[in-house]
mmCIF file of C-alpha atoms in Angstrom:
data_model
loop_
_atom_site.group_PDB
_atom_site.id
_atom_site.type_symbol
_atom_site.label_atom_id
_atom_site.label_comp_id
_atom_site.label_asym_id
_atom_site.label_seq_id
_atom_site.Cartn_x
_atom_site.Cartn_y
_atom_site.Cartn_z
ATOM 1 C CA MET A 198 34.153 93.138 70.998
ATOM 2 C CA THR A 199 32.547 95.897 68.941
ATOM 3 C CA ASP A 200 33.975 99.237 67.757
ATOM 4 C CA ALA A 201 31.089 101.782 68.190
ATOM 5 C CA PHE A 202 31.348 104.869 65.988
ATOM 6 C CA PRO A 203 29.296 107.904 65.921
ATOM 7 C CA SER A 204 28.030 107.561 62.415
ATOM 8 C CA ALA A 205 24.773 107.516 60.376
ATOM 9 C CA ALA A 206 22.132 105.027 61.299
ATOM 10 C CA LEU A 207 21.388 102.161 58.853
ATOM 11 C CA ALA A 208 17.828 103.452 58.482
ATOM 12 C CA GLY A 209 16.794 103.708 54.730
ATOM 13 C CA ARG A 210 19.448 101.039 53.681
ATOM 14 C CA PRO A 211 18.084 97.954 52.094
ATOM 15 C CA ARG A 212 17.339 95.239 54.744
ATOM 16 C CA TYR A 213 18.307 91.934 53.429
ATOM 17 C CA THR A 214 16.074 88.891 53.841
ATOM 18 C CA PRO A 215 17.756 85.384 53.528
ATOM 19 C CA LEU A 216 16.451 83.007 50.966
ATOM 20 C CA ILE A 217 15.548 79.788 52.500
ATOM 21 C CA ASP A 218 13.722 77.876 49.634
ATOM 22 C CA ILE A 219 16.408 75.549 48.103
ATOM 23 C CA ALA A 220 14.939 76.276 44.507
ATOM 24 C CA GLU A 221 15.418 80.096 45.129
ATOM 25 C CA ILE A 222 19.095 79.635 46.442
ATOM 26 C CA ARG A 223 20.064 77.425 43.394
ATOM 27 C CA ALA A 224 18.663 80.128 41.153
ATOM 28 C CA VAL A 225 21.406 82.495 42.348
ATOM 29 C CA PRO A 226 24.424 81.299 40.489
ATOM 30 C CA ALA A 227 27.445 80.375 42.693
ATOM 31 C CA MET A 228 29.791 81.442 39.852
ATOM 32 C CA PRO A 229 28.225 84.099 37.785
ATOM 33 C CA LEU A 230 30.168 85.663 35.003
ATOM 34 C CA GLY A 231 31.489 88.651 37.053
ATOM 35 C CA ARG A 232 32.737 86.291 39.685
ATOM 36 C CA LYS A 233 34.356 84.051 37.051
ATOM 37 C CA LEU A 234 36.313 87.245 35.688
ATOM 38 C CA ALA A 235 37.312 88.208 39.134
ATOM 39 C CA VAL A 236 38.853 84.763 40.071
ATOM 40 C CA ALA A 237 40.666 84.740 36.533
ATOM 41 C CA THR A 238 42.007 88.287 36.605
ATOM 42 C CA ALA A 239 42.731 88.842 40.286
ATOM 43 C CA PRO A 240 46.159 87.028 40.295
ATOM 44 C CA LEU A 241 47.179 89.605 37.560
ATOM 45 C CA LEU A 242 46.666 92.722 39.769
ATOM 46 C CA ARG A 243 49.638 94.215 41.553
ATOM 47 C CA PRO A 244 48.992 95.651 44.986
ATOM 48 C CA GLY A 245 49.998 99.368 45.404
ATOM 49 C CA PRO A 246 48.549 102.830 45.078
ATOM 50 C CA ARG A 247 46.488 102.182 41.806
ATOM 51 C CA LEU A 248 44.499 99.457 43.458
ATOM 52 C CA GLU A 249 44.049 101.539 46.622
ATOM 53 C CA ALA A 250 42.727 104.386 44.472
ATOM 54 C CA CYS A 251 40.223 101.996 42.768
ATOM 55 C CA PHE A 252 39.107 100.966 46.304
ATOM 56 C CA ALA A 253 38.663 104.461 47.133
ATOM 57 C CA ARG A 254 36.530 105.179 44.191
ATOM 58 C CA ALA A 255 34.363 102.055 44.875
ATOM 59 C CA PHE A 256 33.892 103.085 48.679
ATOM 60 C CA ASP A 257 32.800 106.614 47.210
ATOM 61 C CA ARG A 258 30.094 104.909 45.039
ATOM 62 C CA VAL A 259 28.817 102.763 47.850
ATOM 63 C CA GLU A 260 28.756 105.657 50.330
ATOM 64 C CA ALA A 261 26.925 107.925 47.781
ATOM 65 C CA GLY A 262 24.312 105.112 47.189
ATOM 66 C CA LEU A 263 25.316 104.602 43.613
ATOM 67 C CA SER A 264 26.272 101.052 44.410
ATOM 68 C CA GLN A 265 24.826 98.574 47.081
ATOM 69 C CA ARG A 266 27.969 96.837 47.148
ATOM 70 C CA ALA A 267 31.688 96.780 45.539
ATOM 71 C CA ILE A 268 34.838 95.007 45.150
ATOM 72 C CA ARG A 269 34.878 91.268 44.578
ATOM 73 C CA VAL A 270 36.385 89.340 47.394
ATOM 74 C CA GLU A 271 39.278 88.188 45.173
ATOM 75 C CA PHE A 272 40.273 91.621 44.329
ATOM 76 C CA ALA A 273 40.229 92.532 48.058
ATOM 77 C CA GLU A 274 42.539 89.624 48.710
ATOM 78 C CA ARG A 275 45.054 91.015 46.325
ATOM 79 C CA ILE A 276 44.768 94.600 47.809
ATOM 80 C CA PHE A 277 45.069 93.657 51.503
ATOM 81 C CA ALA A 278 46.726 90.090 51.396
ATOM 82 C CA ASP A 279 47.777 89.086 54.931
ATOM 83 C CA ASP A 280 45.921 92.026 56.633
ATOM 84 C CA LEU A 281 42.688 89.958 56.047
ATOM 85 C CA ARG A 282 44.068 87.069 58.155
ATOM 86 C CA ILE A 283 43.510 87.689 61.891
ATOM 87 C CA SER A 284 42.951 85.397 64.805
ATOM 88 C CA ALA A 285 39.683 85.452 66.913
ATOM 89 C CA ASP A 286 38.159 83.914 69.998
ATOM 90 C CA PRO A 287 35.765 81.362 68.498
ATOM 91 C CA ALA A 288 33.261 81.997 71.311
ATOM 92 C CA ARG A 289 32.888 85.453 69.852
ATOM 93 C CA LEU A 290 31.465 83.959 66.617
ATOM 94 C CA SER A 291 27.954 83.678 67.953
ATOM 95 C CA HIS A 292 25.988 84.418 64.721
ATOM 96 C CA GLN A 293 26.342 83.439 60.993
ATOM 97 C CA LEU A 294 25.659 85.979 58.199
ATOM 98 C CA LEU A 295 23.518 83.878 55.876
ATOM 99 C CA ASP A 296 24.972 84.198 52.291
ATOM 100 C CA VAL A 297 22.111 84.077 49.858
ATOM 101 C CA VAL A 298 19.853 87.055 50.418
ATOM 102 C CA SER A 299 17.322 89.215 48.646
ATOM 103 C CA GLY A 300 17.257 93.028 48.839
ATOM 104 C CA VAL A 301 14.742 95.565 47.388
ATOM 105 C CA ALA A 302 14.880 94.213 43.901
ATOM 106 C CA GLU A 303 17.722 91.668 43.585
ATOM 107 C CA ARG A 304 19.108 88.568 44.831
ATOM 108 C CA THR A 305 22.801 88.023 45.591
ATOM 109 C CA ARG A 306 25.468 86.036 47.319
ATOM 110 C CA LEU A 307 27.146 88.214 49.958
ATOM 111 C CA SER A 308 30.063 86.134 49.997
ATOM 112 C CA HIS A 309 30.958 87.176 46.567
ATOM 113 C CA TRP A 310 31.680 90.795 47.738
ATOM 114 C CA PHE A 311 33.953 92.572 50.058
ATOM 115 C CA LEU A 312 32.112 95.881 50.753
ATOM 116 C CA ASP A 313 28.442 96.198 51.386
ATOM 117 C CA ARG A 314 26.144 98.806 52.784
ATOM 118 C CA GLY A 315 22.813 96.895 53.378
ATOM 119 C CA ASP A 316 21.155 96.028 56.854
ATOM 120 C CA TRP A 317 22.176 92.657 57.666
ATOM 121 C CA SER A 318 20.169 92.285 60.881
ATOM 122 C CA ARG A 319 17.547 90.057 59.400
ATOM 123 C CA ALA A 320 20.121 87.724 57.703
ATOM 124 C CA LEU A 321 21.821 86.652 60.861
ATOM 125 C CA MET A 322 21.288 83.182 62.483
ATOM 126 C CA PRO A 323 22.682 82.102 65.736
ATOM 127 C CA LEU A 324 25.319 79.445 65.249
ATOM 128 C CA SER A 325 23.809 77.604 68.354
ATOM 129 C CA ALA A 326 20.706 76.948 66.307
ATOM 130 C CA SER A 327 22.433 75.401 63.347
ATOM 131 C CA GLU A 328 22.254 71.707 62.355
ATOM 132 C CA VAL A 329 25.988 71.563 62.025
ATOM 133 C CA THR A 330 26.489 72.785 65.581
ATOM 134 C CA ALA A 331 24.090 70.050 66.771
ATOM 135 C CA GLU A 332 25.922 67.436 64.660
ATOM 136 C CA ILE A 333 29.395 68.411 66.056
ATOM 137 C CA GLU A 334 27.801 68.344 69.751
ATOM 138 C CA ALA A 335 26.593 64.712 68.907
ATOM 139 C CA LEU A 336 30.194 63.778 68.145
ATOM 140 C CA PHE A 337 31.320 65.071 71.510
ATOM 141 C CA SER A 338 28.523 63.726 73.602
ATOM 142 C CA THR A 339 28.044 60.350 72.156
ATOM 143 C CA GLN A 340 31.664 59.393 71.349
ATOM 144 C CA ASP A 341 31.524 56.069 69.569
ATOM 145 C CA ARG A 342 27.752 55.680 69.710
ATOM 146 C CA ILE A 343 26.992 58.288 67.084
ATOM 147 C CA GLU A 344 24.342 56.161 65.339
ATOM 148 C CA GLU A 345 22.244 56.348 68.567
ATOM 149 C CA SER A 346 22.169 60.221 68.533
ATOM 150 C CA ALA A 347 19.357 62.441 67.624
ATOM 151 C CA ALA A 348 21.436 64.224 65.085
ATOM 152 C CA PHE A 349 22.139 60.957 63.259
ATOM 153 C CA ALA A 350 18.506 59.898 63.331
ATOM 154 C CA ALA A 351 17.594 63.284 62.038
ATOM 155 C CA LEU A 352 19.814 62.810 59.111
ATOM 156 C CA LEU A 353 18.721 59.395 58.507
ATOM 157 C CA ALA A 354 14.951 60.511 58.537
ATOM 158 C CA ARG A 355 15.681 63.244 55.966
ATOM 159 C CA ALA A 356 17.382 60.656 53.715
ATOM 160 C CA GLU A 357 14.598 58.067 54.122
ATOM 161 C CA SER A 358 12.081 60.756 53.227
ATOM 162 C CA GLY A 359 13.696 61.519 49.812
ATOM 163 C CA ALA A 360 15.062 64.989 50.890
ATOM 164 C CA PRO A 361 18.619 64.218 52.170
ATOM 165 C CA ALA A 362 20.676 66.879 53.942
ATOM 166 C CA VAL A 363 23.572 68.320 51.870
ATOM 167 C CA ARG A 364 27.026 68.866 53.644
ATOM 168 C CA ASN A 365 29.922 70.238 51.576
ATOM 169 C CA GLY A 366 28.139 69.593 48.304
ATOM 170 C CA VAL A 367 27.537 65.675 49.310
ATOM 171 C CA SER A 368 24.152 64.424 49.562
ATOM 172 C CA LEU A 369 23.710 62.396 52.913
ATOM 173 C CA ALA A 370 21.221 59.962 51.066
ATOM 174 C CA ASP A 371 21.860 56.748 53.087
ATOM 175 C CA ARG A 372 23.065 55.334 56.405
ATOM 176 C CA ALA A 373 26.526 54.533 55.347
ATOM 177 C CA THR A 374 27.059 58.048 53.905
ATOM 178 C CA ILE A 375 25.819 59.527 57.069
ATOM 179 C CA ALA A 376 28.020 57.416 59.158
ATOM 180 C CA ALA A 377 31.121 58.382 56.847
ATOM 181 C CA TYR A 378 30.130 62.008 57.318
ATOM 182 C CA PHE A 379 30.426 61.726 61.124
ATOM 183 C CA ALA A 380 33.482 59.545 60.858
ATOM 184 C CA HIS A 381 35.228 62.419 58.881
ATOM 185 C CA TYR A 382 34.493 65.241 61.283
ATOM 186 C CA ASP A 383 35.446 62.853 64.119
ATOM 187 C CA ALA A 384 38.826 62.358 62.715
ATOM 188 C CA LEU A 385 39.019 66.245 62.217
ATOM 189 C CA ARG A 386 38.041 66.725 65.694
ATOM 190 C CA ARG A 387 40.790 64.467 67.067
ATOM 191 C CA SER A 388 43.341 65.876 64.720
ATOM 192 C CA ILE A 389 42.677 69.382 66.137
ATOM 193 C CA GLU A 390 42.739 68.059 69.749
ATOM 194 C CA GLN A 391 46.231 66.271 69.067
ATOM 195 C CA GLU A 392 47.978 68.856 66.791
ATOM 196 C CA GLY A 393 46.145 72.075 67.351
ATOM 197 C CA PHE A 394 44.078 74.429 65.016
ATOM 198 C CA ARG A 395 46.278 75.375 62.194
ATOM 199 C CA PRO A 396 45.857 78.111 59.580
ATOM 200 C CA ARG A 397 45.272 76.543 56.180
ATOM 201 C CA THR A 398 48.661 77.874 54.941
ATOM 202 C CA GLU A 399 50.269 75.788 57.821
ATOM 203 C CA VAL A 400 48.447 72.455 57.149
ATOM 204 C CA ASP A 401 51.096 70.012 55.626
ATOM 205 C CA ARG A 402 50.174 67.661 52.753
ATOM 206 C CA GLN A 403 50.247 64.519 54.887
ATOM 207 C CA THR A 404 47.558 66.106 57.019
ATOM 208 C CA ALA A 405 45.473 67.290 54.307
ATOM 209 C CA ARG A 406 45.747 63.972 52.605
ATOM 210 C CA ALA A 407 44.230 62.278 55.332
ATOM 211 C CA PHE A 408 40.993 64.167 54.929
ATOM 212 C CA PHE A 409 40.302 63.934 51.111
ATOM 213 C CA GLY A 410 39.313 61.094 48.896
ATOM 214 C CA SER A 411 36.468 59.828 51.062
ATOM 215 C CA ARG A 412 32.876 59.374 50.079
ATOM 216 C CA VAL A 413 32.127 62.830 52.092
ATOM 217 C CA ARG A 414 35.089 64.761 51.087
ATOM 218 C CA SER A 415 36.695 65.086 47.572
ATOM 219 C CA ARG A 416 40.377 65.985 46.836
ATOM 220 C CA LYS A 417 39.133 69.118 45.227
ATOM 221 C CA ALA A 418 37.035 70.266 48.286
ATOM 222 C CA GLU A 419 39.980 69.763 50.534
ATOM 223 C CA ARG A 420 42.443 71.586 48.159
ATOM 224 C CA LEU A 421 40.180 74.631 47.855
ATOM 225 C CA GLU A 422 39.514 74.663 51.787
ATOM 226 C CA ARG A 423 40.287 78.065 53.359
ATOM 227 C CA ASP A 424 40.412 79.486 56.785
ATOM 228 C CA ILE A 425 37.196 80.259 58.623
ATOM 229 C CA GLY A 426 35.481 83.214 56.712
ATOM 230 C CA VAL A 427 34.213 86.163 58.687
ATOM 231 C CA ALA A 428 32.338 89.358 58.080
ATOM 232 C CA VAL A 429 32.853 92.548 59.901
ATOM 233 C CA ASP A 430 29.333 94.054 60.764
ATOM 234 C CA ALA A 431 28.633 97.843 61.056
ATOM 235 C CA ASP A 432 29.600 97.992 64.739
ATOM 236 C CA GLY A 433 32.683 95.895 64.396
ATOM 237 C CA THR A 434 31.063 92.490 65.446
ATOM 238 C CA LEU A 435 32.647 89.519 63.780
ATOM 239 C CA LEU A 436 30.120 87.120 61.931
ATOM 240 C CA ARG A 437 30.834 83.712 60.574
ATOM 241 C CA LEU A 438 30.487 83.732 56.740
ATOM 242 C CA CYS A 439 30.824 80.765 54.358
ATOM 243 C CA GLY A 440 33.632 78.448 55.197
ATOM 244 C CA GLY A 441 34.655 76.589 58.206
ATOM 245 C CA HIS A 442 31.284 75.929 59.920
ATOM 246 C CA HIS A 443 32.366 72.430 61.154
ATOM 247 C CA ARG A 444 35.712 73.813 62.238
ATOM 248 C CA THR A 445 34.012 76.781 63.986
ATOM 249 C CA ALA A 446 31.590 74.282 65.856
ATOM 250 C CA ILE A 447 34.487 72.059 66.847
ATOM 251 C CA ALA A 448 36.751 75.013 67.980
ATOM 252 C CA GLN A 449 33.912 76.346 70.087
ATOM 253 C CA ARG A 450 33.334 72.920 71.830
ATOM 254 C CA LEU A 451 36.937 72.476 72.497
ATOM 255 C CA GLY A 452 36.887 75.994 74.120
ATOM 256 C CA LEU A 453 39.896 77.096 71.984
ATOM 257 C CA PRO A 454 40.985 80.503 73.079
ATOM 258 C CA ARG A 455 41.606 81.763 69.343
ATOM 259 C CA VAL A 456 41.554 80.383 65.828
ATOM 260 C CA PRO A 457 42.661 81.800 62.438
ATOM 261 C CA VAL A 458 40.070 83.499 60.300
ATOM 262 C CA GLN A 459 39.888 85.331 57.063
ATOM 263 C CA VAL A 460 38.012 88.654 56.853
ATOM 264 C CA ARG A 461 35.996 88.416 53.510
ATOM 265 C CA LEU A 462 33.334 91.047 53.830
ATOM 266 C CA VAL A 463 33.224 94.327 55.637
ATOM 267 C CA HIS A 464 30.364 96.780 56.194
ATOM 268 C CA ALA A 465 30.783 100.225 54.746
ATOM 269 C CA GLU A 466 29.543 101.799 57.987
ATOM 270 C CA TRP A 467 32.300 100.103 59.942
ATOM 271 C CA LEU A 468 34.834 101.407 57.225
ATOM 272 C CA ARG A 469 33.445 104.886 57.337
ATOM 273 C CA GLY A 470 34.130 104.840 61.176
ATOM 274 C CA TRP A 471 37.712 104.013 60.656
ATOM 275 C CA ILE A 472 38.069 106.571 58.078
ATOM 276 C CA GLY A 473 36.767 109.166 60.435
ATOM 277 C CA ARG A 474 39.032 107.880 63.287
ATOM 278 C CA THR A 475 42.271 107.760 61.217
ATOM 279 C CA GLY A 476 41.755 110.500 58.640
ATOM 280 C CA LEU A 477 43.223 107.882 56.106
ATOM 281 C CA PRO A 478 41.966 107.058 52.651
ATOM 282 C CA PRO A 479 39.712 103.994 52.621
ATOM 283 C CA ALA A 480 42.237 101.130 51.836
ATOM 284 C CA ARG A 481 44.650 102.313 54.450
ATOM 285 C CA ALA A 482 41.846 102.784 56.935
ATOM 286 C CA ILE A 483 40.465 99.441 56.595
ATOM 287 C CA ALA A 484 44.038 97.996 56.971
ATOM 288 C CA GLN A 485 44.276 99.896 60.134
ATOM 289 C CA GLY A 486 40.887 98.774 61.324
ATOM 290 C CA LEU A 487 41.711 95.101 60.680
ATOM 291 C CA ARG A 488 44.944 95.428 62.586
ATOM 292 C CA HIS A 489 43.183 96.806 65.417
ATOM 293 C CA LEU A 490 40.554 94.181 65.281
ATOM 294 C CA SER A 491 43.384 91.501 65.172
ATOM 295 C CA ALA A 492 45.077 92.971 68.278
ATOM 296 C CA CYS A 493 41.842 93.076 70.164
ATOM 297 C CA LEU A 494 40.970 89.593 69.431
ATOM 298 C CA GLY A 495 44.383 88.047 70.115
ATOM 299 C CA ALA A 496 46.567 88.847 67.172
ATOM 300 C CA ALA A 497 49.738 87.031 67.861
ATOM 301 C CA LEU A 498 48.714 83.761 66.283
ATOM 302 C CA ALA A 499 51.315 81.069 66.494
ATOM 303 C CA PRO A 500 51.455 78.589 63.462
ATOM 304 C CA LEU A 501 49.905 76.072 65.884
ATOM 305 C CA VAL A 502 47.171 76.801 68.575
ATOM 306 C CA PRO A 503 47.676 74.347 71.424
ATOM 307 C CA VAL A 504 44.760 72.760 72.888
ATOM 308 C CA LEU A 505 46.044 70.259 75.254
ATOM 309 C CA ALA A 506 45.652 70.874 78.982
ATOM 310 C CA GLY A 507 48.812 72.443 80.457
ATOM 311 C CA VAL A 508 50.430 73.602 77.071
ATOM 312 C CA PRO A 509 51.213 77.340 77.549
ATOM 313 C CA LEU A 510 49.936 79.671 74.887
ATOM 314 C CA PRO A 511 52.374 82.001 73.266
#
């Protein structure tokens, strides 16, 4: 589903190119000073008219071309709170917006920001082509024979070549760690099959405790886990963005009708369309637009999404 608006084309706006080289990616800091300040100060902000006015000024700068992007995602979470949490059919998440990109004269992590005006078309990757999708498919297709799968063999070959794959910050550098990696996500798959796909706020401590402390999942990583992250493209298309890659693949493979997601990035062109449609100031227009997206994508998300055959959906 998309929201088509009669608005200015993206021609002339910076077209991002994703960084592929590992050294280049690592050169773009995961936590620059500006992001650290945003993380530290966001909890001190009080939602209300003042923050909405700040958002309006930021949008005006982006629209005027004075800024390429604006509003740290942590600030957006304070401004919009639960409006950012919607539900979506995972089958609609066909592409991922790659995080680390280069523009005309800069490199950045798009996931650090909430509002951007660039051309994302070259920074998209089909989820069906991702290694994680292939690895989750192997879990389903091989059952308890995962070490016989092509996905396992590919990870083992990378480990033996001295360039192991990294998943969730863990280097899959030997057979035992690779086996533990697949065992971890097989357990997650079975948990979702049995208990449903829950929003992170609904995951109890006992369930969370079952997934941390292993050699492929630290306690901190599980504690910081969030809902699947998505971006809203210029035409209203949802794109997966940082976070929940494995859960997205599992949900798609299970054929779940909807899953909880969090909007973490929106395209300024999409927001412009909603301002034009509603006549509202930017912050209220974006909230209205996200409510519309939520309604169209199956908004009435229950705390637990049943996945067992014969269980009626709410």
